[in-house]
PDB file of C-alpha atoms and ligand atoms in Angstrom:
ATOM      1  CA  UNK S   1       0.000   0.000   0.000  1.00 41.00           C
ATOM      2  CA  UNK S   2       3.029   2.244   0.336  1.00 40.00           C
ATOM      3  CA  UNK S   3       3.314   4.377  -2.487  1.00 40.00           C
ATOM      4  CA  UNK S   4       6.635   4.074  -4.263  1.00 40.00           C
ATOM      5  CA  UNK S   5       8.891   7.780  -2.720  1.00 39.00           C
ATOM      6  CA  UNK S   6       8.362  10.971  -4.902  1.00 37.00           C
ATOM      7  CA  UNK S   7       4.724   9.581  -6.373  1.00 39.00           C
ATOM      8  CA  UNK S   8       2.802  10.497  -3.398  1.00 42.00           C
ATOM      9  CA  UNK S   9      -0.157  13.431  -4.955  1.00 41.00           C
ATOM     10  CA  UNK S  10      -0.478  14.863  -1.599  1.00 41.00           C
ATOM     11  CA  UNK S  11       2.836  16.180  -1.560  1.00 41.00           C
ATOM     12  CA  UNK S  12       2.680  18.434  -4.045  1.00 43.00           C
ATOM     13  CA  UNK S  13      -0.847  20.876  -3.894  1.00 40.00           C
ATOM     14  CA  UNK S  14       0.080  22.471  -7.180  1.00 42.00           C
ATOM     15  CA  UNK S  15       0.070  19.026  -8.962  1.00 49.00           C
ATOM     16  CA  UNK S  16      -3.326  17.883  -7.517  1.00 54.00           C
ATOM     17  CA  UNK S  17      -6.693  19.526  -7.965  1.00 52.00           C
ATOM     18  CA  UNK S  18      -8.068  18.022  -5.579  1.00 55.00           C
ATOM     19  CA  UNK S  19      -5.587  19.136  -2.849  1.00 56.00           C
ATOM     20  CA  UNK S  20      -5.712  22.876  -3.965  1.00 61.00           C
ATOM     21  CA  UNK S  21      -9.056  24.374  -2.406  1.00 55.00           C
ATOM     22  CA  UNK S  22      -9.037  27.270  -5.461  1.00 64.00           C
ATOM     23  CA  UNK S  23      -9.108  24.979  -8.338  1.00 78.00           C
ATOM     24  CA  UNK S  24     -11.418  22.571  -6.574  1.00 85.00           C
ATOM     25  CA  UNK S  25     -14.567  22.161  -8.596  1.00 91.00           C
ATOM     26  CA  UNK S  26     -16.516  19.753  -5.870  1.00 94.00           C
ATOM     27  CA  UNK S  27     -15.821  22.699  -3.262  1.00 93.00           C
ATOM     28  CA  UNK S  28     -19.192  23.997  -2.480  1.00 95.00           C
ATOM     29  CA  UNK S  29     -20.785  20.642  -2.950  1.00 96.00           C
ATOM     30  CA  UNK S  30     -18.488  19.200  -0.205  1.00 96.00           C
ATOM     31  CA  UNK S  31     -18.941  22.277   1.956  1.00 96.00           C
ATOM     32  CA  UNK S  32     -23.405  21.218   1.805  1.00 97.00           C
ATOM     33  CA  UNK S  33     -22.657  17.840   2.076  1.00 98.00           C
ATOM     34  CA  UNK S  34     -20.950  18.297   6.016  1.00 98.00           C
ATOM     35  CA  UNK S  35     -23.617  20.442   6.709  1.00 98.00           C
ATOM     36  CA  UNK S  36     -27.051  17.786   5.347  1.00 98.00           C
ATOM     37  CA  UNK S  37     -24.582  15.227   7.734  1.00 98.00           C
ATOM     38  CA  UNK S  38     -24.201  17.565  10.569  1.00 98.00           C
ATOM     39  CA  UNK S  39     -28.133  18.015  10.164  1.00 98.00           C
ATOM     40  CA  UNK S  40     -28.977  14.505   9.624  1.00 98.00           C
ATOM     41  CA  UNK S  41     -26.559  13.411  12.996  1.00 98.00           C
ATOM     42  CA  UNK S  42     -29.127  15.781  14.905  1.00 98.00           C
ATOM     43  CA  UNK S  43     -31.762  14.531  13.688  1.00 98.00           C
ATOM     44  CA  UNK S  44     -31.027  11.125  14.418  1.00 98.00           C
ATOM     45  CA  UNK S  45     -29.452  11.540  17.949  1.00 98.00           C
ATOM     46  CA  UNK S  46     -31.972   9.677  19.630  1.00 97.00           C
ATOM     47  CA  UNK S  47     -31.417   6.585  18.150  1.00 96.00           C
ATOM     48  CA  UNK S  48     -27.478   7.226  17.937  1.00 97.00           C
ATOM     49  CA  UNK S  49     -27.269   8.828  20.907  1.00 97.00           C
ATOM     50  CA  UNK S  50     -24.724  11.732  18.999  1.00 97.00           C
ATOM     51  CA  UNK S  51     -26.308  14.699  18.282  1.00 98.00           C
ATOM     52  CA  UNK S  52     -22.527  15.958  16.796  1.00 98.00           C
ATOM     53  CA  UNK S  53     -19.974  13.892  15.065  1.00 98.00           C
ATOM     54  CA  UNK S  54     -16.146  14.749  16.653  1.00 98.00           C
ATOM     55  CA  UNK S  55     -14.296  17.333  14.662  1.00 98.00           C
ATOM     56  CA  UNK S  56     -11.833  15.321  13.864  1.00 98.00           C
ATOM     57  CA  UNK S  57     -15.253  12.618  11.951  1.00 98.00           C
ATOM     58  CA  UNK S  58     -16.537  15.805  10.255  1.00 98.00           C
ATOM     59  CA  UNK S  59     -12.321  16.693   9.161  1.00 98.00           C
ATOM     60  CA  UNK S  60     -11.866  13.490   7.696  1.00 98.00           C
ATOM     61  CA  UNK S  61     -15.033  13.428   5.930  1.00 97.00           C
ATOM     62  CA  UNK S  62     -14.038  16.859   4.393  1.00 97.00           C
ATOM     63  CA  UNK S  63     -10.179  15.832   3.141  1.00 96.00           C
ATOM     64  CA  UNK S  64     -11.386  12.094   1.788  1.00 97.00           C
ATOM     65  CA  UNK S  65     -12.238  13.318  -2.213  1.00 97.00           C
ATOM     66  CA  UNK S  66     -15.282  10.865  -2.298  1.00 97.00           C
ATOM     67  CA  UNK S  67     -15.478  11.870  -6.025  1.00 97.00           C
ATOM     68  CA  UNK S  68     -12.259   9.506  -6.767  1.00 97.00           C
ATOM     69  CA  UNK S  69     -14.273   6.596  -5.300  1.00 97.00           C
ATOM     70  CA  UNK S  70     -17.772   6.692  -7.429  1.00 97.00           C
ATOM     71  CA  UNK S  71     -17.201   5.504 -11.034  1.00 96.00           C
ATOM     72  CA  UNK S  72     -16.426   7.381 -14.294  1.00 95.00           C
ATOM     73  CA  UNK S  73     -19.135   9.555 -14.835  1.00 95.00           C
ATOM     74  CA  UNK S  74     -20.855   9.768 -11.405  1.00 95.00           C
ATOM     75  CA  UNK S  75     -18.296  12.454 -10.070  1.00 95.00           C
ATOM     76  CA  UNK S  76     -21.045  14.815 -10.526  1.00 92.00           C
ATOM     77  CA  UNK S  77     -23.071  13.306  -7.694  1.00 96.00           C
ATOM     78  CA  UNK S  78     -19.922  12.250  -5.351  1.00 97.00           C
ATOM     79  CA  UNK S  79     -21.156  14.927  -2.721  1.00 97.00           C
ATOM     80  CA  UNK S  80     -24.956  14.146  -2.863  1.00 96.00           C
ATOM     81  CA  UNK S  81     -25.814  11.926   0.558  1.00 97.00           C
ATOM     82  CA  UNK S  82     -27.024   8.973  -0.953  1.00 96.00           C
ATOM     83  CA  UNK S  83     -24.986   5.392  -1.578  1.00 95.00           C
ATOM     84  CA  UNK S  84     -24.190   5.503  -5.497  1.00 96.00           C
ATOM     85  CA  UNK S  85     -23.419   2.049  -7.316  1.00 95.00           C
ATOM     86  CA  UNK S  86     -19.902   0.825  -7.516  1.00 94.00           C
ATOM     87  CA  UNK S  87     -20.113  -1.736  -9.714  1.00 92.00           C
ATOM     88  CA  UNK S  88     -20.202  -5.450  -8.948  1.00 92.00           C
ATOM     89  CA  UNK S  89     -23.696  -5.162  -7.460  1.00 91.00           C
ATOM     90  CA  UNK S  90     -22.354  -3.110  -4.669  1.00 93.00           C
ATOM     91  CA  UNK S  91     -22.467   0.637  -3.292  1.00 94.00           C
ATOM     92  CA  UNK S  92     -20.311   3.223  -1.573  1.00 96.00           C
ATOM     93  CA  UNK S  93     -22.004   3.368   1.528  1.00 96.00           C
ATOM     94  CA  UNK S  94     -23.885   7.041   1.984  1.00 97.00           C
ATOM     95  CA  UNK S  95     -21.396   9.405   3.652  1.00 98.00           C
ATOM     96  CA  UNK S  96     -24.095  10.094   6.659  1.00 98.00           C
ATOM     97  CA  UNK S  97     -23.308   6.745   7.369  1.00 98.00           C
ATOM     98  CA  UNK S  98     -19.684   6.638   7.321  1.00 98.00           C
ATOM     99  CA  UNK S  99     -19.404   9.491   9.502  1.00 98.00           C
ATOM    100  CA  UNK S 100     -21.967   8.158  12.034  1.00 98.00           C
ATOM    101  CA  UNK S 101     -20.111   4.408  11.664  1.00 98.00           C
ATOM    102  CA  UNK S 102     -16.579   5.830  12.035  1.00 98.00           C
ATOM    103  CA  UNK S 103     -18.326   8.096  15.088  1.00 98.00           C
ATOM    104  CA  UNK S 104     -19.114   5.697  17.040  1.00 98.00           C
ATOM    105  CA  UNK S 105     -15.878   3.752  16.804  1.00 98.00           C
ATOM    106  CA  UNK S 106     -14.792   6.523  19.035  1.00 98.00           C
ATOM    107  CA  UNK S 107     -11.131   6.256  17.263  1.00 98.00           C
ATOM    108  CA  UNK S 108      -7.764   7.990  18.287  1.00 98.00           C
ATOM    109  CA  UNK S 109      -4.926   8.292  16.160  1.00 98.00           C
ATOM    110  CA  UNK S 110      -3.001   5.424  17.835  1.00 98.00           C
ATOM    111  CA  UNK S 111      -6.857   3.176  16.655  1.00 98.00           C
ATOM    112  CA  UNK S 112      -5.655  -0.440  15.290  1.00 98.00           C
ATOM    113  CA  UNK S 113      -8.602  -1.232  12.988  1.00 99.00           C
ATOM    114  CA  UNK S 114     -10.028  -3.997  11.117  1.00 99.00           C
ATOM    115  CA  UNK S 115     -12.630  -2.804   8.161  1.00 98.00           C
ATOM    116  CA  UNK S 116     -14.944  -6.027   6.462  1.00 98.00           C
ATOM    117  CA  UNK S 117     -16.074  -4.986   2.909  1.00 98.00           C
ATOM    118  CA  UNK S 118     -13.730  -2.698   1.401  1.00 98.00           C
ATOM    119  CA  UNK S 119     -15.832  -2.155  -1.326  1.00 97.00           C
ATOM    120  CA  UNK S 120     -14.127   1.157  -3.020  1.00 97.00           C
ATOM    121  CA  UNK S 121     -12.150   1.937   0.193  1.00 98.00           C
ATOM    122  CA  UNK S 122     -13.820   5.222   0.538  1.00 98.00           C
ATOM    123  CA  UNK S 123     -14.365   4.614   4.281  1.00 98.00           C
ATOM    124  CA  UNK S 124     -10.933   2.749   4.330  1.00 98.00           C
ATOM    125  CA  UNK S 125      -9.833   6.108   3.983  1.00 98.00           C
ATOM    126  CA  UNK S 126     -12.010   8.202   6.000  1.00 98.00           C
ATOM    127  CA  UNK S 127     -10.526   5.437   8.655  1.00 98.00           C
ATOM    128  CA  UNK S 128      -6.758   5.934   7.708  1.00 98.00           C
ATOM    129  CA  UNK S 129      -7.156   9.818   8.020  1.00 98.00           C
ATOM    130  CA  UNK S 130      -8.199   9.223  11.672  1.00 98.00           C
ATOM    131  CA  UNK S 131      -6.513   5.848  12.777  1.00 98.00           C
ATOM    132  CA  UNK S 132      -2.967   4.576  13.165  1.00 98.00           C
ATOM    133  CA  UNK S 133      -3.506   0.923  11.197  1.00 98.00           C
ATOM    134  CA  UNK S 134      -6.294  -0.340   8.965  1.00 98.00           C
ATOM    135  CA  UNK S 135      -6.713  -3.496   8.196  1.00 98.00           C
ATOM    136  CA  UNK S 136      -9.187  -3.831   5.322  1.00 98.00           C
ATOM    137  CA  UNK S 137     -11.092  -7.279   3.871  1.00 98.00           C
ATOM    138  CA  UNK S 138     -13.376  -7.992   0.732  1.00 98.00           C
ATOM    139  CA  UNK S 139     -14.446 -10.619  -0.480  1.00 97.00           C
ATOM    140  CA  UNK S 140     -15.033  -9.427  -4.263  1.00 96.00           C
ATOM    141  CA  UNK S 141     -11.225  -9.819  -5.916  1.00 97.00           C
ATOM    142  CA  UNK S 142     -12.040  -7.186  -8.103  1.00 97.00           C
ATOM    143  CA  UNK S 143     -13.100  -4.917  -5.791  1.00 97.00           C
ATOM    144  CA  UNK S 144      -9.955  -5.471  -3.434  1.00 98.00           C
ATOM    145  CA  UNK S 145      -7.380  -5.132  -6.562  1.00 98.00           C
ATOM    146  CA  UNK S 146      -9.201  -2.002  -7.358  1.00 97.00           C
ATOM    147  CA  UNK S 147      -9.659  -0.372  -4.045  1.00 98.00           C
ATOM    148  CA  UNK S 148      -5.542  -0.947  -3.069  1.00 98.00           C
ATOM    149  CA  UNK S 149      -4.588   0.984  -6.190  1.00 98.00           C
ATOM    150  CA  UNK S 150      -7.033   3.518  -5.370  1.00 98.00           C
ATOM    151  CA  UNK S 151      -5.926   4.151  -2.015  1.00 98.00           C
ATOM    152  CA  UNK S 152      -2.531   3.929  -2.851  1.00 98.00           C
ATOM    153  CA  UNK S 153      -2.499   6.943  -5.827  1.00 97.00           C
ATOM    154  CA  UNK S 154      -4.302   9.133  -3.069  1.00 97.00           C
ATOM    155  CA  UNK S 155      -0.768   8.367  -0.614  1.00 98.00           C
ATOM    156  CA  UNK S 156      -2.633   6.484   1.779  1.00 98.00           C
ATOM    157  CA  UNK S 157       0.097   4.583   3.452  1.00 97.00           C
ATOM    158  CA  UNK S 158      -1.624   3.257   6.680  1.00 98.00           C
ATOM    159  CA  UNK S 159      -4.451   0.684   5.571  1.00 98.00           C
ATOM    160  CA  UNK S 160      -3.543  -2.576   4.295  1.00 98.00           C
ATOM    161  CA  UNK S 161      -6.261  -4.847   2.024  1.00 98.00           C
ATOM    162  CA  UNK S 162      -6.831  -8.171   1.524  1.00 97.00           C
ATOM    163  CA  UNK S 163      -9.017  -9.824  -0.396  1.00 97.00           C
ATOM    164  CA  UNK S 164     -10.596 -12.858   1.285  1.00 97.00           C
ATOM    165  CA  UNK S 165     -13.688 -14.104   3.784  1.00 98.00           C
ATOM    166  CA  UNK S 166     -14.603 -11.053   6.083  1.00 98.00           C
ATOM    167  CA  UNK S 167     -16.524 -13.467   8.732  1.00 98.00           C
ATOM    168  CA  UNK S 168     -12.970 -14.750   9.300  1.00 98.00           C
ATOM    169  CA  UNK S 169     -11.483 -11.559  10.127  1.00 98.00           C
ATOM    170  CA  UNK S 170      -7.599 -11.101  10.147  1.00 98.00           C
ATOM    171  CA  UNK S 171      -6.420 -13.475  13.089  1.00 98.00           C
ATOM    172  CA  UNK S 172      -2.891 -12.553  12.294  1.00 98.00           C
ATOM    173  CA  UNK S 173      -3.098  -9.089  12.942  1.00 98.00           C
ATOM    174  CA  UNK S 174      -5.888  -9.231  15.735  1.00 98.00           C
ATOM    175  CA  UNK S 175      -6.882  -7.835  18.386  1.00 98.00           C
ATOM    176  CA  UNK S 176      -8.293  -4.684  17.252  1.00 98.00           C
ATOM    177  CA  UNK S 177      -8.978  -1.710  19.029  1.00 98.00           C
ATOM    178  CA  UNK S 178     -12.087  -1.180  16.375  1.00 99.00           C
ATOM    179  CA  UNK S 179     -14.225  -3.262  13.934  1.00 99.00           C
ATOM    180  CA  UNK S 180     -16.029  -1.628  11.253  1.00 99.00           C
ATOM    181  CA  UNK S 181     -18.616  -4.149   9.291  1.00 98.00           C
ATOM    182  CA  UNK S 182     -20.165  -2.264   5.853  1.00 98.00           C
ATOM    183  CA  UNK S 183     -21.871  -5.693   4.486  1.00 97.00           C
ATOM    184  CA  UNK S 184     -24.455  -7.115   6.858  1.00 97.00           C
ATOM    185  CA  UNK S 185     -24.809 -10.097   8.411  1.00 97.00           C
ATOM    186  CA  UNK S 186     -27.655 -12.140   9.578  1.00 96.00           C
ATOM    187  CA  UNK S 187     -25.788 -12.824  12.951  1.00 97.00           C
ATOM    188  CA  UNK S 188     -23.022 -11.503  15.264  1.00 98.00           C
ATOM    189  CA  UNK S 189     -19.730 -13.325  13.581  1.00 98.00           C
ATOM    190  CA  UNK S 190     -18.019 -15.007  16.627  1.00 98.00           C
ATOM    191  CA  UNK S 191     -14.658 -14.706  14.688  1.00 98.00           C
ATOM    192  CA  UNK S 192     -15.057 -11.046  15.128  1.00 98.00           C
ATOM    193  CA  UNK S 193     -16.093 -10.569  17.970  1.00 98.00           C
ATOM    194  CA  UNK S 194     -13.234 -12.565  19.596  1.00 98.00           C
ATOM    195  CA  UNK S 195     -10.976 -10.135  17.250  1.00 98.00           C
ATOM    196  CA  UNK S 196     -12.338  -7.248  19.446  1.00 98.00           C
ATOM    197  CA  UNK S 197      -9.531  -5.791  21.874  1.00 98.00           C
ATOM    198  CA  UNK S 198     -10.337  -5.391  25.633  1.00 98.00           C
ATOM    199  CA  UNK S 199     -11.389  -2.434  25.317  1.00 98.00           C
ATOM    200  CA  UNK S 200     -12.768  -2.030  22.140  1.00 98.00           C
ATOM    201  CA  UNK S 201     -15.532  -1.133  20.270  1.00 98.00           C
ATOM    202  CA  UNK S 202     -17.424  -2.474  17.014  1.00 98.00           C
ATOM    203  CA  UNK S 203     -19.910  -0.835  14.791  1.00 98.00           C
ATOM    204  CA  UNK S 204     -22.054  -3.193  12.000  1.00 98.00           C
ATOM    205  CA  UNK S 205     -25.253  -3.680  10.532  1.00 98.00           C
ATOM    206  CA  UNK S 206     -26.949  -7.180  11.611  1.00 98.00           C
ATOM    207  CA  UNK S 207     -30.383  -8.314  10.147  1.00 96.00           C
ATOM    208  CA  UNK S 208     -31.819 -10.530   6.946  1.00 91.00           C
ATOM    209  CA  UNK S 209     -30.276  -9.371   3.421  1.00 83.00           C
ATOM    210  CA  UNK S 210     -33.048  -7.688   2.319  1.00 79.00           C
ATOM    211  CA  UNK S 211     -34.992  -7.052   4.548  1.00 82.00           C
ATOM    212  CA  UNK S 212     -34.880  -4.906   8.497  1.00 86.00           C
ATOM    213  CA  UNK S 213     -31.229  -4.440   9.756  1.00 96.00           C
ATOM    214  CA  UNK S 214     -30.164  -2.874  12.844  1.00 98.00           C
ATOM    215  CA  UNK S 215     -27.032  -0.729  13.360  1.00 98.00           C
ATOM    216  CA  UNK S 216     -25.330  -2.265  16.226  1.00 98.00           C
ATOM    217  CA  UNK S 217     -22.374  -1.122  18.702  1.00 98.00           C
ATOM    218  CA  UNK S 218     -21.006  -4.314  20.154  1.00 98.00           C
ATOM    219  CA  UNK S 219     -18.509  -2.773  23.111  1.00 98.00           C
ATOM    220  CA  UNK S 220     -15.834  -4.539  24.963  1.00 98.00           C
ATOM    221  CA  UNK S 221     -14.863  -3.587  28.150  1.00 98.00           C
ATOM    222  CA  UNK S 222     -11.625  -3.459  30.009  1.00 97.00           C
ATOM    223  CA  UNK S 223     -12.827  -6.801  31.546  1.00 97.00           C
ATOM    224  CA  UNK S 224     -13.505  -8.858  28.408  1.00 96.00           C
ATOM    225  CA  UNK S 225     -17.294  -8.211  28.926  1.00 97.00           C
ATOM    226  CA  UNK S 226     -19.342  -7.842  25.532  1.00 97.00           C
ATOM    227  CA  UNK S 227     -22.161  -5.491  25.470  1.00 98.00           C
ATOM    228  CA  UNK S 228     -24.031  -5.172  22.205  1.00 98.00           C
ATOM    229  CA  UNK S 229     -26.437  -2.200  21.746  1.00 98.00           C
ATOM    230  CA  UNK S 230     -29.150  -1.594  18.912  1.00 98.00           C
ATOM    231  CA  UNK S 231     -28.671   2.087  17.291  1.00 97.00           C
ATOM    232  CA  UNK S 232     -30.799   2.733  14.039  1.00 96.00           C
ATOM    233  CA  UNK S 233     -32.681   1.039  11.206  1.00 96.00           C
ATOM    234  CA  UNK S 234     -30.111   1.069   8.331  1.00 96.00           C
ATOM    235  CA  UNK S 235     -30.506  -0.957   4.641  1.00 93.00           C
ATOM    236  CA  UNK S 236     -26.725  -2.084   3.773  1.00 94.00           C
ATOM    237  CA  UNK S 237     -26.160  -5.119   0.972  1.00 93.00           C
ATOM    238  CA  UNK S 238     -25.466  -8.934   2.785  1.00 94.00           C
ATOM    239  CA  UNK S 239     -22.402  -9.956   4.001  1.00 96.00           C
ATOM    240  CA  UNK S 240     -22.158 -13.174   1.786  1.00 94.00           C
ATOM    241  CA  UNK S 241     -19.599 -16.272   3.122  1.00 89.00           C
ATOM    242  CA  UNK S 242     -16.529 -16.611   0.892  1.00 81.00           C
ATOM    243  CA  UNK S 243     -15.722 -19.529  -1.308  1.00 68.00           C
TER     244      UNK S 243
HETATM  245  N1  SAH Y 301     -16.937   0.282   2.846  1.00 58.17           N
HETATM  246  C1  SAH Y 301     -17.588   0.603   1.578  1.00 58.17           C
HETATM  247  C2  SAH Y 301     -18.943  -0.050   1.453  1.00 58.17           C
HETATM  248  C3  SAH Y 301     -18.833  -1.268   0.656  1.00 58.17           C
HETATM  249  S1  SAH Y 301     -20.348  -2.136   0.371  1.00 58.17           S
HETATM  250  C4  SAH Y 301     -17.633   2.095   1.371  1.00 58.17           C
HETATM  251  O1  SAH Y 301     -16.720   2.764   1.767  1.00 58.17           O
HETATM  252  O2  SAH Y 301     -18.565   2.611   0.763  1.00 58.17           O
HETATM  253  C5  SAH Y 301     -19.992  -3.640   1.238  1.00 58.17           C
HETATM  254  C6  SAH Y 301     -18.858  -4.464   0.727  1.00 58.17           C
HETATM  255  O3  SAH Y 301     -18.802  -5.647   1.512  1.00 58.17           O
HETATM  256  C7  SAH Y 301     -19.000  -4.938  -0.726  1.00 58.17           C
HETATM  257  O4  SAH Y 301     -17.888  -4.516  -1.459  1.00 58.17           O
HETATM  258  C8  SAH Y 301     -19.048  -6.471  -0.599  1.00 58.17           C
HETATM  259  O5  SAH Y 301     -18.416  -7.135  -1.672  1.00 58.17           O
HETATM  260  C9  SAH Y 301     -18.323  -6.690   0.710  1.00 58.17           C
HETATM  261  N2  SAH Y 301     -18.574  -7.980   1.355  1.00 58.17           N
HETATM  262  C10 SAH Y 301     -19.720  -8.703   1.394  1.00 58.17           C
HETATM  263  N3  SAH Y 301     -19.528  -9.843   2.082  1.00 58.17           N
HETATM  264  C11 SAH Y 301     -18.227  -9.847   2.500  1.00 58.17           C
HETATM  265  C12 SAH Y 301     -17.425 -10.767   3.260  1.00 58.17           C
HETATM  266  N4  SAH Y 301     -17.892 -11.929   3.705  1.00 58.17           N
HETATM  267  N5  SAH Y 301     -16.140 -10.426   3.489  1.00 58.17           N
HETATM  268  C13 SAH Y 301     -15.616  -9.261   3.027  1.00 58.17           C
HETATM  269  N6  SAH Y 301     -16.330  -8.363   2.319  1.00 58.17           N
HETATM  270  C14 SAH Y 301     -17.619  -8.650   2.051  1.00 58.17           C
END
C-alpha cells in the first residue's frame, strides 16, 4: 500500500486539484454535504445517541475526495448523501453513514482497525485519516485489486487490504482496538467478535439481506465483557460467506 517515494499526490498541492481548495470544482458541494450530515446526525441523535460527530469525523469526511471513489461519470453526484453504485452489485455506503459508523468507533490516532467490505475503500480512507492501522477485507477480488490501487495513488500509506472471507477476520493481525462491518450479516460473527480488543468497540449492521437491519455497537470492556447495543434502522447489501 506504500506508495513508491516521490509519487505520493499529496505532496505536491500544485500538482493535484483536488488538494488545492481554489481549483477545486466539488468545493461547495463538499462544503453542503458536512452540513445535510451535521443536520442529519441531529436529527437522528436519539437513536445514535450523537447529536454531533467529533471534529476530527466531520475533518476526515471533508479531506477524503469521495469523487475519486464513485465511477467514471458519477463524479457529478460524489457529494450528494445517498450510496451511489460501484459496480459489482455493490455501493459506496452514503457518507451520513460513514461518519456516524466511524463516530461511534470513538477512534484515536493510535486506533488499530479492522474494516470487512472494502468495497471502493472510501471509508478505508475516512478510517486511515483518523486511525494509526487499517486493516481492510473484501471478499469481491475485483473490488480489493481495485480499491488498493485507489488508495494507494491518493498516498494512503496506513491501511492494508486483503481480499478474502470477512466473517474470518484477520487473526494474524488481531486484536483490534475497532471493527467496522459495511456488508451485513444475519448474525453476530463469533470470529469477530473474539478479534475485538479489551477495550474495544465495534460498529455493524446485523439483520436478513433484504430485509430490516439494525445498526449495532457491540462494546468490549476493560474486563472482556461484551455489550451489544441496537442504534438505528439502516438498509446495507449482505455480508455473503466466501468460497
Ligand atoms: N466500505 C464501503 C462499502 C462497501 S459495500 C464504502 O466505503 O462505501 C460492502 C462491501 O462488503 C461490498 O464490497 C461487498 O463485496 C463486501 N462484502 C460482502 N460480504 C463480505 C465478506 N464476507 N467479506 C468481506 N467483504 C464482504
Amino acid at each position: 500500500m506504500t506508495p513508491p517515494p516521490g509519487q505520493d499526490p499529496g505532496q505536491d498541492p500544485g500538482q493535484d486539484p483536488d488538494r488545492d481548495p481554489g481549483r477545486d470544482p466539488y468545493r461547495a458541494a463538499r462544503a453542503r454535504l458536512l452540513d445535510e450530515v451535521a443536520a442529519e446526525a441531529a436529527e437522528t441523535a436519539a437513536w445514535t445517541g450523537r447529536p454531533a460527530f467529533s471534529d476530527a469525523v466531520m475533518a476526515a469526511l471533508a479531506a477524503v475526495p469521495r469523487h475519486r471513489f464513485v465511477l467514471p461519470g458519477d463524479e457529478a453526484a460524489a457529494y450528494v448523501n445517498r450510496p451511489l453504485p460501484i459496480g459489482h452489485g455493490q455501493t459506496i455506503s452514503q457518507p451520513y453513514i460513514v461518519a456516524l459508523m466511524t463516530d461511534l468507533l470513538d477512534l484515536t490516532p493510535r486506533s488499530r482497525v479492522l474494516e470487512v467490505g472494502t468495497g471502493c475503500g472510501y471509508q478505508t480512507a475516512v478510517l486511515a485519516a483518523l486511525a494509526g492501522e487499517v486493516y481492510s477485507v473484501e471478499v469481491v477480488a475485483d473490488l480489493a485489486r481495485d480499491a488498493a490501487a485507489r488508495l494507494a495513488g491518493l498516498g494512503v500509506g496506513n491501511a492494508r487490504l486483503r481480499h478474502g472471507d470477512g466473517f474470518a477476520g484477520w487473526p494474524e493481525a488481531a486484536p483490534f482496538d475497532a471493527i467496522i462491518v459495511t456488508a451485513a450479516p444475519d448474525h453476530f460473527p463469533p470470529a469477530l467478535e473474539d478479534q475485538l480488543a479489551a477495550p474495544g468497540r465495534m460498529v455493524l449492521p446485523v439483520g436478513r439481506a433484504y430485509d430490516r437491519q439494525v445498526l449495532y455497537v457491540v462494546a468490549r470492556d476493560g474486563a472482556g465483557h461484551l455489550r451489544r447495543a441496537a442504534t438505528l434502522p439502516v438498509a446495507f447489501v449482505p455480508m455473503v460467506p466466501g468460497r
